[in-house]
Amino acid sequence: MIKILTEIIKRQLGDSDFDVRISENPERGHLSTNAAFVLAKEKKSSPMKIAEEVRSHLRKHAPTDFFEKIEIVEPGFVNIWLTDSAIKKEFRKIVTSKKWGKEGKKKETIIVEYSAPNIAKPMHVGHLRSTIIGDAVANTLEFLGYQAVRWNYIGDWGTQFGKLIVAYKLWGDKTKIKEDPLRAFGELYVKFHEEVKTHPELDKDGQEEFLKLEKGNKENRKLWIWFKKASLKEFAKVYDKLGVRFNTQIGESFFEKELDATIDLMVKAGIAKESEGALIVDLDDFGLPPAMARKSDGGTLYFTRDIANIHYRIKEYKPSEILYVVANEQTLHFSQIFATAQLLGFTGEEKGVKPIHVKFGLVLGEEGKKFSSREGRGIGLDEMLGASTDLAQKILEARKTGLKKKELKEVVKAVGLGAVKYNDLSQNRMSDIVFNWEKMLSFEGNSAPYLQYTYARLKSILRKAKRIPKLDTSILGESPDTAIVIKLAEFPSVLTRVKESYMPHYLANYLYELAKEINSFYQNEPVLSASSKLRGVRLNLVKASAETLKTGLTLLGIEAVERM
Ligand code: ARG
């Protein structure tokens, strides 16, 4: 119902950035909105005047018997009291819906590009963030009925492969590569960069080997295919562990054959100009530095491949949005891509496709420095997941859960992985996030284990109850019961907010609030021992809360376990 109210106000006043929230203080009603302030600013009018307009509009367009009263408070708050019958109706809607918050199929296709690691290199924490955030965003879009195309844009092309081929030919060790390909490749890169300091000619060799690869040289091609296969196999293991899947893994190399045509398009459109042998796109009008589409030696670039890529995506999928879940560090790159795409007429208002850089910050260690392992290099993903699961194991064993060995193992996995994911998803993705093991794995506070534990507790109540009676709202208790119903009613509008901002932390924080409320509810109010009618109402509340928690966790890519 919060979503309905938001939509009514939007219809009246346009798509501004206001919200309808649950009031923190019951003296200010069940809900309140800041719409009047936001709109007063935009329309340069007084908030009190707009608040009046909002009130009369709400009264006119909301379903009948919806508002107990709507109060306007200086300097422009609109506080809303709902009628008993509106709350009861909403409760019935929540309880009878197959899956609360889920929406029907929509026609729009949204491409969500995430993960996108580079082959022949271990994935780093940045790729992990992209994978976790992208997956949560794609899950939410699908839940809201959009067709999400999950795209892992593999970094499988570029001059670095020339270097790797040189290094392999000089120092490569087949058995080592077979044992642990990504580590072996990583070592070869390191060796190359060390050697190049004293043998600068190696750089040129690297360029030559890459050129040979580009021209289709058999030996190099074979090596490259091997590097790629071995890498993808390793990546698949990681995705398996994370429980993440993709619809396509088309990578940079795929666009090799489109590059001439892409450059042609740029030249024909008159946006690319020769400059000292290279081809440059001037982006002055966008306040951006020029982008290079072709190097003076004829080599193409990351930029050009991305232009070919966006062109292809629009042609093949006719998406309404293309999301690039990539670190902040590439902001300039994407600004240049989006500006060029607009100049080429691929995108723009009337084309109905919006490219969006869904950016995120760094991962910091506990001391606030860039996250790294003891040896100083970026910590590997495996290492991190391993550490988290080990810690989860210790904590769960100390808690004496009474779980059988097999189930405990599953729970350890869910908690270890959930902690890493939730730590990422509960923080605003734009900011650098801090890695704090203790907080991540704490059973109290804003953490995955806390939410998982809450879910398991609710399930235990439901198991004890055995049968959940059909909902009879005739005696829906006063607050705190009502407060939980309204909290549950907020869920769909939270999902909409995630969709509009591509920020999963709104969902994470909502789940945390819901968990806190339902926890204190069942600790303070009798559920199983309440009188029969109230017991029925409360069991239904507990059930709906458990289901909503599970839905939300699942959207975040986190498993809800039945016992813990
Ligand atoms: N592979 C790149 C990297 O690891 C990320 C790719 C980002 N996506 C894109 N369309 N350029 O830095």
Coordinates of C-alpha atoms and ligand atoms in Angstrom, one line a residue:
M1 CA 0.0 0.0 0.0
I2 CA 3.0 2.2 0.4
K3 CA 3.7 1.7 -3.2
I4 CA 0.2 2.6 -4.1
L5 CA 0.4 5.9 -2.2
T6 CA 3.8 6.7 -3.8
E7 CA 2.3 6.1 -7.2
I8 CA -0.7 8.3 -6.5
I9 CA 1.6 11.2 -5.5
K10 CA 3.8 10.5 -8.5
R11 CA 0.9 10.7 -10.9
Q12 CA 0.0 14.1 -9.5
L13 CA 3.4 15.6 -9.1
G14 CA 5.8 13.7 -11.3
D15 CA 8.7 11.4 -10.9
S16 CA 10.6 13.2 -8.1
D17 CA 12.8 11.8 -5.5
F18 CA 10.5 11.8 -2.5
D19 CA 9.4 8.8 -0.5
V20 CA 6.6 7.5 1.7
R21 CA 7.9 6.0 4.9
I22 CA 6.8 4.4 8.0
S23 CA 6.7 7.0 10.8
E24 CA 9.2 6.5 13.5
N25 CA 6.9 8.1 16.0
P26 CA 3.3 6.8 16.3
E27 CA 2.2 10.4 17.1
R28 CA 3.0 11.2 13.5
G29 CA 0.7 8.5 12.1
H30 CA 1.5 5.2 10.4
L31 CA 3.2 6.7 7.4
S32 CA 4.5 10.0 6.4
T33 CA 6.0 11.6 3.3
N34 CA 8.5 14.3 2.5
A35 CA 6.9 14.8 -0.9
A36 CA 5.9 18.4 -0.2
F37 CA 9.5 19.5 0.6
V38 CA 11.0 17.9 -2.5
L39 CA 8.3 19.3 -4.7
A40 CA 8.2 22.8 -3.1
K41 CA 11.9 23.1 -4.0
E42 CA 11.3 22.0 -7.6
K43 CA 8.3 24.2 -8.1
K44 CA 9.6 27.1 -5.9
S45 CA 6.4 27.0 -3.9
S46 CA 5.7 26.7 -0.2
P47 CA 5.9 23.2 1.3
M48 CA 2.7 23.9 3.3
K49 CA 0.8 24.7 0.1
I50 CA 2.0 21.6 -1.7
A51 CA 1.3 19.5 1.3
E52 CA -2.4 20.6 1.1
E53 CA -2.4 19.6 -2.6
V54 CA -0.9 16.2 -1.8
R55 CA -3.5 15.6 0.9
S56 CA -6.5 16.4 -1.3
H57 CA -5.0 14.4 -4.2
L58 CA -4.4 11.4 -1.9
R59 CA -8.0 11.6 -0.6
K60 CA -9.4 11.7 -4.1
H61 CA -7.4 8.8 -5.6
A62 CA -6.8 6.3 -2.8
P63 CA -9.2 3.4 -2.4
T64 CA -12.2 4.1 -0.3
D65 CA -12.0 3.7 3.5
F66 CA -8.2 4.0 3.4
F67 CA -7.3 6.9 5.6
E68 CA -8.3 7.4 9.2
K69 CA -6.9 10.9 8.9
I70 CA -4.2 12.9 7.1
E71 CA -2.5 15.6 9.0
I72 CA -0.3 18.4 7.8
V73 CA 2.3 19.6 10.1
E74 CA 4.6 22.6 9.8
P75 CA 6.8 23.1 7.9
G76 CA 5.2 20.7 5.4
F77 CA 5.0 17.1 6.7
V78 CA 2.1 14.9 5.5
N79 CA 1.3 12.4 8.2
I80 CA -1.0 9.5 7.4
W81 CA -3.2 7.3 9.6
L82 CA -4.6 4.3 7.9
T83 CA -8.0 2.8 8.8
D84 CA -8.2 -0.6 10.5
S85 CA -9.9 -2.0 7.5
A86 CA -7.1 -0.8 5.2
I87 CA -4.5 -2.5 7.4
K88 CA -6.5 -5.7 7.7
K89 CA -7.0 -5.8 3.9
E90 CA -3.3 -5.4 3.4
F91 CA -2.5 -8.1 5.8
R92 CA -4.8 -10.5 4.0
K93 CA -3.2 -9.5 0.7
I94 CA 0.3 -10.3 2.1
V95 CA -0.8 -13.6 3.6
T96 CA -2.7 -14.8 0.5
S97 CA -0.1 -13.7 -2.1
K98 CA 1.9 -16.6 -3.5
K99 CA 5.1 -14.7 -3.1
W100 CA 4.9 -11.3 -1.4
G101 CA 6.3 -8.5 -3.6
K102 CA 6.7 -10.5 -6.8
E103 CA 5.4 -8.9 -9.9
G104 CA 4.1 -10.2 -13.2
K105 CA 6.2 -10.5 -16.4
K106 CA 7.1 -7.2 -18.1
K107 CA 8.2 -6.7 -21.6
E108 CA 11.3 -4.7 -20.9
T109 CA 14.7 -6.4 -21.2
I110 CA 17.5 -5.1 -19.1
I111 CA 21.1 -6.2 -19.7
V112 CA 23.0 -6.5 -16.5
E113 CA 26.7 -6.8 -17.0
Y114 CA 28.7 -8.0 -14.0
S115 CA 31.7 -9.9 -12.8
A116 CA 33.7 -9.5 -16.1
P117 CA 37.1 -10.8 -14.9
N118 CA 40.1 -11.0 -17.1
I119 CA 41.3 -14.4 -18.2
A120 CA 44.7 -15.7 -17.3
K121 CA 44.5 -13.7 -14.1
P122 CA 43.0 -14.5 -10.7
M123 CA 39.8 -12.6 -10.0
H124 CA 40.3 -9.8 -7.5
V125 CA 38.0 -8.3 -4.9
G126 CA 36.7 -5.8 -7.4
H127 CA 35.4 -8.6 -9.5
L128 CA 33.9 -10.1 -6.4
R129 CA 32.0 -6.9 -5.6
S130 CA 30.8 -6.7 -9.2
T131 CA 29.6 -10.3 -9.1
I132 CA 27.7 -9.9 -5.8
I133 CA 26.1 -6.6 -6.6
G134 CA 25.3 -7.5 -10.2
D135 CA 23.7 -10.7 -9.1
A136 CA 21.5 -9.0 -6.4
V137 CA 20.4 -6.4 -8.9
A138 CA 19.6 -9.0 -11.6
N139 CA 17.7 -11.1 -9.1
T140 CA 15.6 -8.1 -8.0
L141 CA 14.8 -7.1 -11.6
E142 CA 13.7 -10.6 -12.4
F143 CA 11.5 -10.7 -9.3
L144 CA 9.9 -7.5 -10.5
G145 CA 9.1 -9.1 -13.8
Y146 CA 11.8 -7.7 -16.0
Q147 CA 13.7 -9.9 -18.5
A148 CA 17.3 -9.7 -17.1
V149 CA 20.1 -10.7 -19.4
R150 CA 23.0 -11.7 -17.1
W151 CA 26.2 -11.0 -19.0
N152 CA 29.7 -11.8 -17.9
Y153 CA 31.8 -9.7 -20.2
I154 CA 35.0 -11.7 -20.0
G155 CA 38.3 -9.7 -20.5
D156 CA 39.8 -12.0 -23.1
W157 CA 41.5 -9.7 -25.5
G158 CA 44.2 -7.1 -25.3
T159 CA 48.0 -6.5 -25.4
Q160 CA 48.5 -8.3 -22.1
F161 CA 48.0 -11.6 -23.9
G162 CA 51.1 -10.8 -26.0
K163 CA 53.1 -10.5 -22.8
L164 CA 51.7 -13.7 -21.5
I165 CA 52.6 -15.5 -24.6
V166 CA 56.2 -14.2 -24.5
A167 CA 56.4 -15.2 -20.8
Y168 CA 55.0 -18.6 -21.5
K169 CA 57.4 -19.3 -24.4
L170 CA 60.3 -18.3 -22.2
W171 CA 59.5 -19.6 -18.8
G172 CA 56.2 -21.5 -19.0
D173 CA 55.8 -24.8 -17.2
K174 CA 52.9 -26.9 -18.5
T175 CA 52.5 -29.0 -15.4
K176 CA 52.3 -26.0 -13.2
I177 CA 49.7 -24.5 -15.4
K178 CA 47.6 -27.7 -15.3
E179 CA 47.8 -27.8 -11.6
D180 CA 46.7 -24.2 -10.9
P181 CA 46.3 -22.2 -14.1
L182 CA 45.4 -18.8 -12.7
R183 CA 48.2 -18.8 -10.2
A184 CA 50.7 -20.0 -12.8
F185 CA 49.6 -17.3 -15.3
G186 CA 49.8 -14.7 -12.5
E187 CA 53.4 -15.7 -11.8
L188 CA 54.2 -15.5 -15.5
Y189 CA 52.9 -11.9 -15.6
V190 CA 54.9 -11.0 -12.5
K191 CA 58.1 -12.5 -13.9
F192 CA 57.5 -10.7 -17.2
H193 CA 57.2 -7.3 -15.5
E194 CA 60.3 -8.0 -13.4
E195 CA 62.4 -9.0 -16.4
V196 CA 61.2 -6.2 -18.6
K197 CA 62.9 -3.8 -16.2
T198 CA 66.3 -5.1 -17.3
H199 CA 65.3 -6.3 -20.8
P200 CA 63.1 -3.5 -22.2
E201 CA 63.0 -5.3 -25.6
L202 CA 60.5 -7.8 -24.0
D203 CA 57.8 -5.2 -24.3
K204 CA 58.2 -5.0 -28.1
D205 CA 58.2 -8.8 -28.2
G206 CA 54.9 -8.7 -26.4
Q207 CA 53.4 -6.3 -28.9
E208 CA 54.6 -8.5 -31.7
E209 CA 53.1 -11.7 -30.2
F210 CA 49.8 -9.9 -29.7
L211 CA 49.8 -8.7 -33.3
K212 CA 50.5 -12.2 -34.4
L213 CA 47.5 -13.4 -32.3
E214 CA 45.3 -10.7 -33.8
K215 CA 46.4 -11.8 -37.3
G216 CA 45.4 -15.3 -36.5
N217 CA 48.8 -17.0 -36.0
K218 CA 48.1 -20.6 -35.4
E219 CA 50.4 -21.2 -32.5
N220 CA 49.4 -18.1 -30.6
R221 CA 45.8 -18.7 -31.2
K222 CA 46.1 -22.2 -29.8
L223 CA 47.8 -20.8 -26.7
W224 CA 45.2 -18.1 -26.2
I225 CA 42.4 -20.7 -26.5
W226 CA 44.1 -22.8 -23.9
F227 CA 44.5 -19.8 -21.6
K228 CA 40.9 -19.0 -22.0
K229 CA 39.6 -22.4 -21.5
A230 CA 41.6 -23.0 -18.4
S231 CA 40.6 -19.7 -16.9
L232 CA 36.9 -20.1 -17.6
K233 CA 37.0 -23.4 -15.9
E234 CA 38.5 -21.8 -12.8
F235 CA 36.0 -19.0 -12.9
A236 CA 33.2 -21.5 -13.1
K237 CA 34.3 -23.0 -9.8
V238 CA 34.1 -19.6 -8.2
Y239 CA 30.6 -18.9 -9.6
D240 CA 29.5 -22.3 -8.5
K241 CA 30.6 -21.5 -5.0
L242 CA 29.0 -18.1 -5.0
G243 CA 25.8 -19.6 -6.5
V244 CA 25.9 -17.1 -9.4
R245 CA 24.9 -17.8 -13.0
F246 CA 25.0 -16.0 -16.3
N247 CA 23.1 -16.1 -19.6
T248 CA 26.1 -15.2 -21.7
Q249 CA 29.8 -15.0 -21.3
I250 CA 30.5 -13.2 -24.6
G251 CA 33.8 -11.4 -24.0
E252 CA 35.9 -8.7 -25.5
S253 CA 37.5 -11.0 -28.2
F254 CA 34.0 -11.6 -29.7
F255 CA 34.0 -8.0 -30.9
E256 CA 37.3 -8.2 -32.8
K257 CA 35.5 -8.9 -36.1
E258 CA 33.2 -5.9 -35.6
L259 CA 35.9 -3.4 -35.0
D260 CA 36.5 -2.3 -38.6
A261 CA 32.8 -1.7 -39.0
T262 CA 32.7 0.2 -35.7
I263 CA 35.5 2.4 -36.7
D264 CA 33.8 3.0 -40.1
L265 CA 30.7 4.1 -38.3
M266 CA 32.6 6.6 -36.3
V267 CA 34.4 8.0 -39.3
K268 CA 31.2 8.2 -41.3
A269 CA 29.4 10.0 -38.5
G270 CA 32.2 12.4 -38.6
I271 CA 33.1 12.0 -34.9
A272 CA 36.4 10.3 -35.3
K273 CA 39.5 12.2 -36.6
E274 CA 43.0 11.2 -37.4
S275 CA 45.6 12.6 -35.1
E276 CA 49.2 11.7 -35.4
G277 CA 48.3 8.4 -37.0
A278 CA 45.8 7.5 -34.4
L279 CA 42.0 7.8 -34.5
I280 CA 40.5 10.1 -31.9
V281 CA 36.9 10.8 -30.8
D282 CA 36.6 14.4 -29.6
L283 CA 34.3 14.6 -26.6
D284 CA 34.8 18.3 -25.7
D285 CA 31.1 19.0 -25.9
F286 CA 30.6 16.5 -23.0
G287 CA 33.4 18.1 -21.0
L288 CA 35.4 14.9 -21.4
P289 CA 38.9 14.2 -22.7
P290 CA 39.2 12.7 -26.2
A291 CA 38.9 8.9 -26.5
M292 CA 41.2 6.8 -28.7
A293 CA 39.5 4.5 -31.1
R294 CA 42.6 3.2 -32.9
K295 CA 46.2 3.4 -32.0
S296 CA 48.8 4.6 -34.5
D297 CA 50.1 1.1 -34.9
G298 CA 46.6 0.0 -36.0
G299 CA 45.8 -1.8 -32.7
T300 CA 42.3 -1.4 -31.3
L301 CA 41.4 -0.7 -27.8
Y302 CA 39.2 -1.5 -24.8
F303 CA 37.2 1.6 -25.7
T304 CA 36.5 0.5 -29.3
R305 CA 35.5 -3.0 -28.2
D306 CA 33.0 -1.4 -25.8
I307 CA 31.5 0.7 -28.6
A308 CA 31.1 -2.4 -30.7
N309 CA 29.7 -4.2 -27.7
I310 CA 27.0 -1.5 -26.9
H311 CA 26.0 -1.4 -30.6
Y312 CA 25.6 -5.2 -30.6
R313 CA 23.7 -5.3 -27.4
I314 CA 21.1 -2.8 -28.6
K315 CA 20.7 -4.5 -31.9
E316 CA 20.4 -8.1 -30.5
Y317 CA 18.3 -7.4 -27.4
K318 CA 16.5 -4.1 -27.8
P319 CA 17.0 -3.5 -24.1
S320 CA 15.5 -0.6 -22.2
E321 CA 18.6 -0.3 -20.0
I322 CA 22.1 -1.6 -20.0
L323 CA 23.7 -1.8 -16.6
Y324 CA 27.5 -1.9 -16.3
V325 CA 28.3 -3.1 -12.8
V326 CA 32.0 -1.9 -12.7
A327 CA 34.2 -0.2 -10.1
N328 CA 34.3 3.6 -9.7
E329 CA 37.7 3.6 -11.2
Q330 CA 36.3 3.2 -14.7
T331 CA 34.0 6.2 -14.5
L332 CA 35.8 8.1 -17.2
H333 CA 35.8 5.1 -19.5
F334 CA 32.1 4.7 -19.2
S335 CA 31.4 8.4 -19.6
Q336 CA 33.3 8.3 -22.8
I337 CA 31.5 5.2 -24.0
F338 CA 28.1 6.7 -23.2
A339 CA 28.9 10.0 -24.8
T340 CA 30.2 8.3 -28.0
A341 CA 27.2 6.0 -28.2
Q342 CA 25.0 9.1 -28.0
L343 CA 27.0 10.8 -30.8
L344 CA 26.6 7.7 -32.9
G345 CA 22.8 7.7 -32.3
F346 CA 22.7 4.4 -30.5
T347 CA 21.2 5.9 -27.4
G348 CA 19.4 9.0 -26.4
E349 CA 15.9 9.9 -25.2
E350 CA 14.0 8.8 -28.3
K351 CA 15.9 5.5 -28.7
G352 CA 14.4 4.2 -25.5
V353 CA 17.7 2.6 -24.2
K354 CA 19.6 3.9 -21.2
P355 CA 23.1 2.8 -20.5
I356 CA 24.0 3.1 -16.8
H357 CA 27.3 2.7 -15.0
V358 CA 26.4 1.0 -11.7
K359 CA 29.5 1.9 -9.9
F360 CA 31.0 0.9 -6.7
G361 CA 34.0 1.7 -4.4
L362 CA 37.0 -0.1 -3.2
V363 CA 37.2 -2.8 -0.5
L364 CA 39.2 -1.6 2.5
G365 CA 40.8 -3.7 5.2
E366 CA 40.1 -3.0 8.8
E367 CA 42.8 -0.3 9.0
G368 CA 41.1 1.5 6.2
K369 CA 43.8 0.7 3.7
K370 CA 43.2 -0.9 0.3
F371 CA 42.4 -4.6 1.0
S372 CA 45.3 -6.9 0.7
S373 CA 46.6 -10.2 2.0
R374 CA 49.7 -10.5 4.1
E375 CA 52.1 -10.6 1.2
G376 CA 50.7 -7.3 0.1
R377 CA 49.0 -8.4 -3.1
G378 CA 45.2 -8.2 -3.5
I379 CA 43.7 -11.0 -1.6
G380 CA 42.3 -13.8 -3.7
L381 CA 38.6 -14.6 -3.7
D382 CA 39.1 -18.2 -2.7
E383 CA 41.3 -17.1 0.2
M384 CA 38.6 -14.7 1.4
L385 CA 35.7 -17.2 1.1
G386 CA 37.8 -19.8 2.8
A387 CA 38.6 -17.5 5.7
S388 CA 35.0 -16.5 6.1
T389 CA 33.8 -20.1 6.1
D390 CA 36.5 -21.1 8.6
L391 CA 35.4 -18.4 10.9
A392 CA 31.8 -19.3 10.5
Q393 CA 32.7 -22.9 11.5
K394 CA 34.4 -21.8 14.7
I395 CA 31.6 -19.5 15.7
L396 CA 28.9 -22.0 15.0
E397 CA 30.7 -24.8 16.8
A398 CA 31.1 -22.6 19.9
R399 CA 27.4 -21.8 19.8
K400 CA 26.5 -25.5 20.3
T401 CA 23.7 -25.5 17.8
G402 CA 23.0 -29.2 18.3
L403 CA 22.9 -29.7 14.5
K404 CA 24.0 -32.9 13.0
K405 CA 27.3 -32.9 11.2
K406 CA 25.9 -32.8 7.7
E407 CA 23.5 -30.0 8.4
L408 CA 26.1 -28.0 10.3
K409 CA 28.3 -28.2 7.2
E410 CA 25.6 -26.7 5.1
V411 CA 24.9 -24.0 7.6
V412 CA 28.6 -23.1 7.9
K413 CA 28.7 -22.7 4.1
A414 CA 25.6 -20.5 4.0
V415 CA 26.8 -18.3 6.9
G416 CA 30.4 -18.0 5.6
L417 CA 29.3 -17.0 2.1
G418 CA 26.3 -15.0 3.3
A419 CA 28.5 -12.9 5.6
V420 CA 30.8 -11.9 2.7
K421 CA 27.9 -11.1 0.4
Y422 CA 25.9 -9.2 3.0
N423 CA 28.9 -7.2 4.1
D424 CA 29.0 -5.9 0.6
L425 CA 25.3 -5.5 -0.1
S426 CA 24.4 -3.8 3.2
Q427 CA 26.7 -0.8 2.5
N428 CA 26.0 1.9 -0.1
R429 CA 27.8 0.6 -3.1
M430 CA 29.2 4.0 -4.1
S431 CA 31.4 4.2 -1.0
D432 CA 34.5 2.2 -0.2
I433 CA 33.4 -0.7 2.0
V434 CA 35.3 -1.9 5.0
F435 CA 36.0 -5.5 5.7
N436 CA 35.5 -6.2 9.3
W437 CA 35.4 -10.0 10.1
E438 CA 34.0 -9.6 13.5
K439 CA 31.1 -7.5 12.5
M440 CA 30.5 -9.6 9.4
L441 CA 30.1 -12.7 11.4
S442 CA 28.4 -11.3 14.4
F443 CA 25.0 -12.9 15.4
E444 CA 23.9 -9.5 16.6
G445 CA 23.7 -6.4 14.5
N446 CA 23.4 -5.7 10.8
S447 CA 24.9 -8.9 9.5
A448 CA 23.9 -12.0 7.5
P449 CA 24.2 -14.4 10.4
Y450 CA 21.7 -12.2 12.4
L451 CA 19.2 -12.3 9.5
Q452 CA 19.7 -16.0 9.0
Y453 CA 19.4 -16.7 12.7
T454 CA 16.2 -14.6 12.9
Y455 CA 14.7 -16.6 10.0
A456 CA 15.7 -19.9 11.6
R457 CA 14.1 -18.8 14.9
L458 CA 10.8 -17.9 13.2
K459 CA 10.8 -21.2 11.4
S460 CA 11.3 -23.0 14.7
I461 CA 8.2 -21.2 16.1
L462 CA 6.2 -22.3 13.0
R463 CA 7.4 -25.9 13.4
K464 CA 6.3 -25.9 17.0
A465 CA 2.9 -24.6 16.0
K466 CA 2.5 -27.4 13.5
R467 CA -0.6 -25.9 11.8
I468 CA -1.0 -22.3 10.8
P469 CA -4.7 -21.4 11.0
K470 CA -6.4 -19.5 8.2
L471 CA -6.1 -15.8 8.8
D472 CA -9.0 -14.3 10.6
T473 CA -8.3 -10.6 10.9
S474 CA -11.4 -9.8 13.0
I475 CA -9.2 -9.4 16.1
L476 CA -6.0 -8.2 14.5
G477 CA -4.3 -6.9 17.7
E478 CA -3.3 -3.3 18.1
S479 CA 0.3 -2.3 17.7
P480 CA 2.8 -4.1 17.8
D481 CA 0.9 -6.5 15.5
T482 CA -0.1 -3.6 13.2
A483 CA 3.4 -2.3 13.2
I484 CA 4.7 -5.6 11.7
V485 CA 1.9 -5.6 9.1
I486 CA 2.9 -2.1 8.0
K487 CA 6.5 -3.1 7.9
L488 CA 5.7 -6.0 5.7
A489 CA 3.6 -3.7 3.6
E490 CA 6.7 -1.7 2.9
F491 CA 8.5 -4.5 1.1
P492 CA 7.3 -3.9 -2.5
S493 CA 8.2 -0.3 -2.3
V494 CA 11.7 -1.1 -1.1
L495 CA 12.1 -3.4 -4.1
T496 CA 11.0 -0.5 -6.4
R497 CA 13.6 1.7 -4.8
V498 CA 16.3 -0.9 -5.4
K499 CA 15.2 -1.1 -9.1
E500 CA 15.3 2.7 -9.5
S501 CA 18.7 3.2 -7.8
Y502 CA 20.3 -0.2 -8.5
M503 CA 21.3 0.0 -4.8
P504 CA 20.7 -3.3 -3.0
H505 CA 21.6 -1.8 0.4
Y506 CA 18.0 -0.5 0.6
L507 CA 16.8 -4.1 0.6
A508 CA 19.5 -5.3 3.0
N509 CA 18.7 -2.5 5.5
Y510 CA 15.0 -3.1 5.2
L511 CA 15.5 -6.8 6.0
Y512 CA 17.6 -5.8 9.0
E513 CA 14.8 -3.5 10.3
L514 CA 12.2 -6.2 9.7
A515 CA 14.3 -8.7 11.6
K516 CA 14.8 -6.4 14.5
E517 CA 11.0 -5.7 14.7
I518 CA 9.9 -9.3 14.5
N519 CA 12.6 -10.4 16.9
S520 CA 11.5 -8.0 19.6
F521 CA 7.9 -8.8 18.8
Y522 CA 8.1 -12.5 19.5
Q523 CA 10.3 -11.9 22.5
N524 CA 7.8 -9.5 24.1
E525 CA 4.4 -10.9 22.9
P526 CA 3.0 -14.3 23.4
V527 CA 2.7 -16.1 20.1
L528 CA 2.3 -19.8 20.7
S529 CA 0.6 -19.2 24.0
A530 CA -1.7 -16.4 23.0
S531 CA -5.4 -17.0 23.1
S532 CA -6.7 -18.9 20.1
K533 CA -7.8 -16.1 17.8
L534 CA -4.8 -13.9 18.5
R535 CA -2.5 -16.9 18.2
G536 CA -3.8 -17.4 14.7
V537 CA -3.1 -13.8 13.7
R538 CA 0.3 -13.9 15.2
L539 CA 1.3 -17.2 13.6
N540 CA 0.4 -15.7 10.3
L541 CA 2.5 -12.6 11.1
V542 CA 5.4 -14.8 12.0
K543 CA 5.0 -16.8 8.8
A544 CA 4.7 -13.8 6.5
S545 CA 7.8 -12.3 8.2
A546 CA 9.8 -15.4 7.7
E547 CA 8.8 -15.7 4.1
T548 CA 9.6 -12.1 3.4
L549 CA 13.0 -12.4 5.1
K550 CA 13.7 -15.5 3.0
T551 CA 12.6 -13.8 -0.2
G552 CA 14.8 -10.8 0.5
L553 CA 17.8 -12.9 1.5
T554 CA 17.4 -14.9 -1.7
L555 CA 17.3 -11.8 -3.8
L556 CA 20.6 -10.8 -2.2
G557 CA 22.0 -14.2 -3.1
I558 CA 22.1 -15.4 0.5
E559 CA 20.7 -18.6 1.6
A560 CA 18.1 -18.8 4.4
V561 CA 18.7 -21.9 6.5
E562 CA 15.8 -23.7 8.3
R563 CA 17.8 -24.4 11.6
M564 CA 20.8 -22.7 13.1
Ligands
ARG1 N1 37.4 -6.8 -17.6 C1 37.4 -5.5 -17.1 C2 38.3 -5.3 -15.9 O1 38.5 -6.3 -15.2 C3 36.0 -5.0 -16.7 C4 35.0 -4.9 -17.8 C5 34.0 -3.9 -17.6 N2 33.0 -3.8 -18.6 C6 33.1 -3.2 -19.8 N3 32.0 -3.3 -20.5 N4 34.1 -2.5 -20.1 O2 38.8 -4.3 -15.6

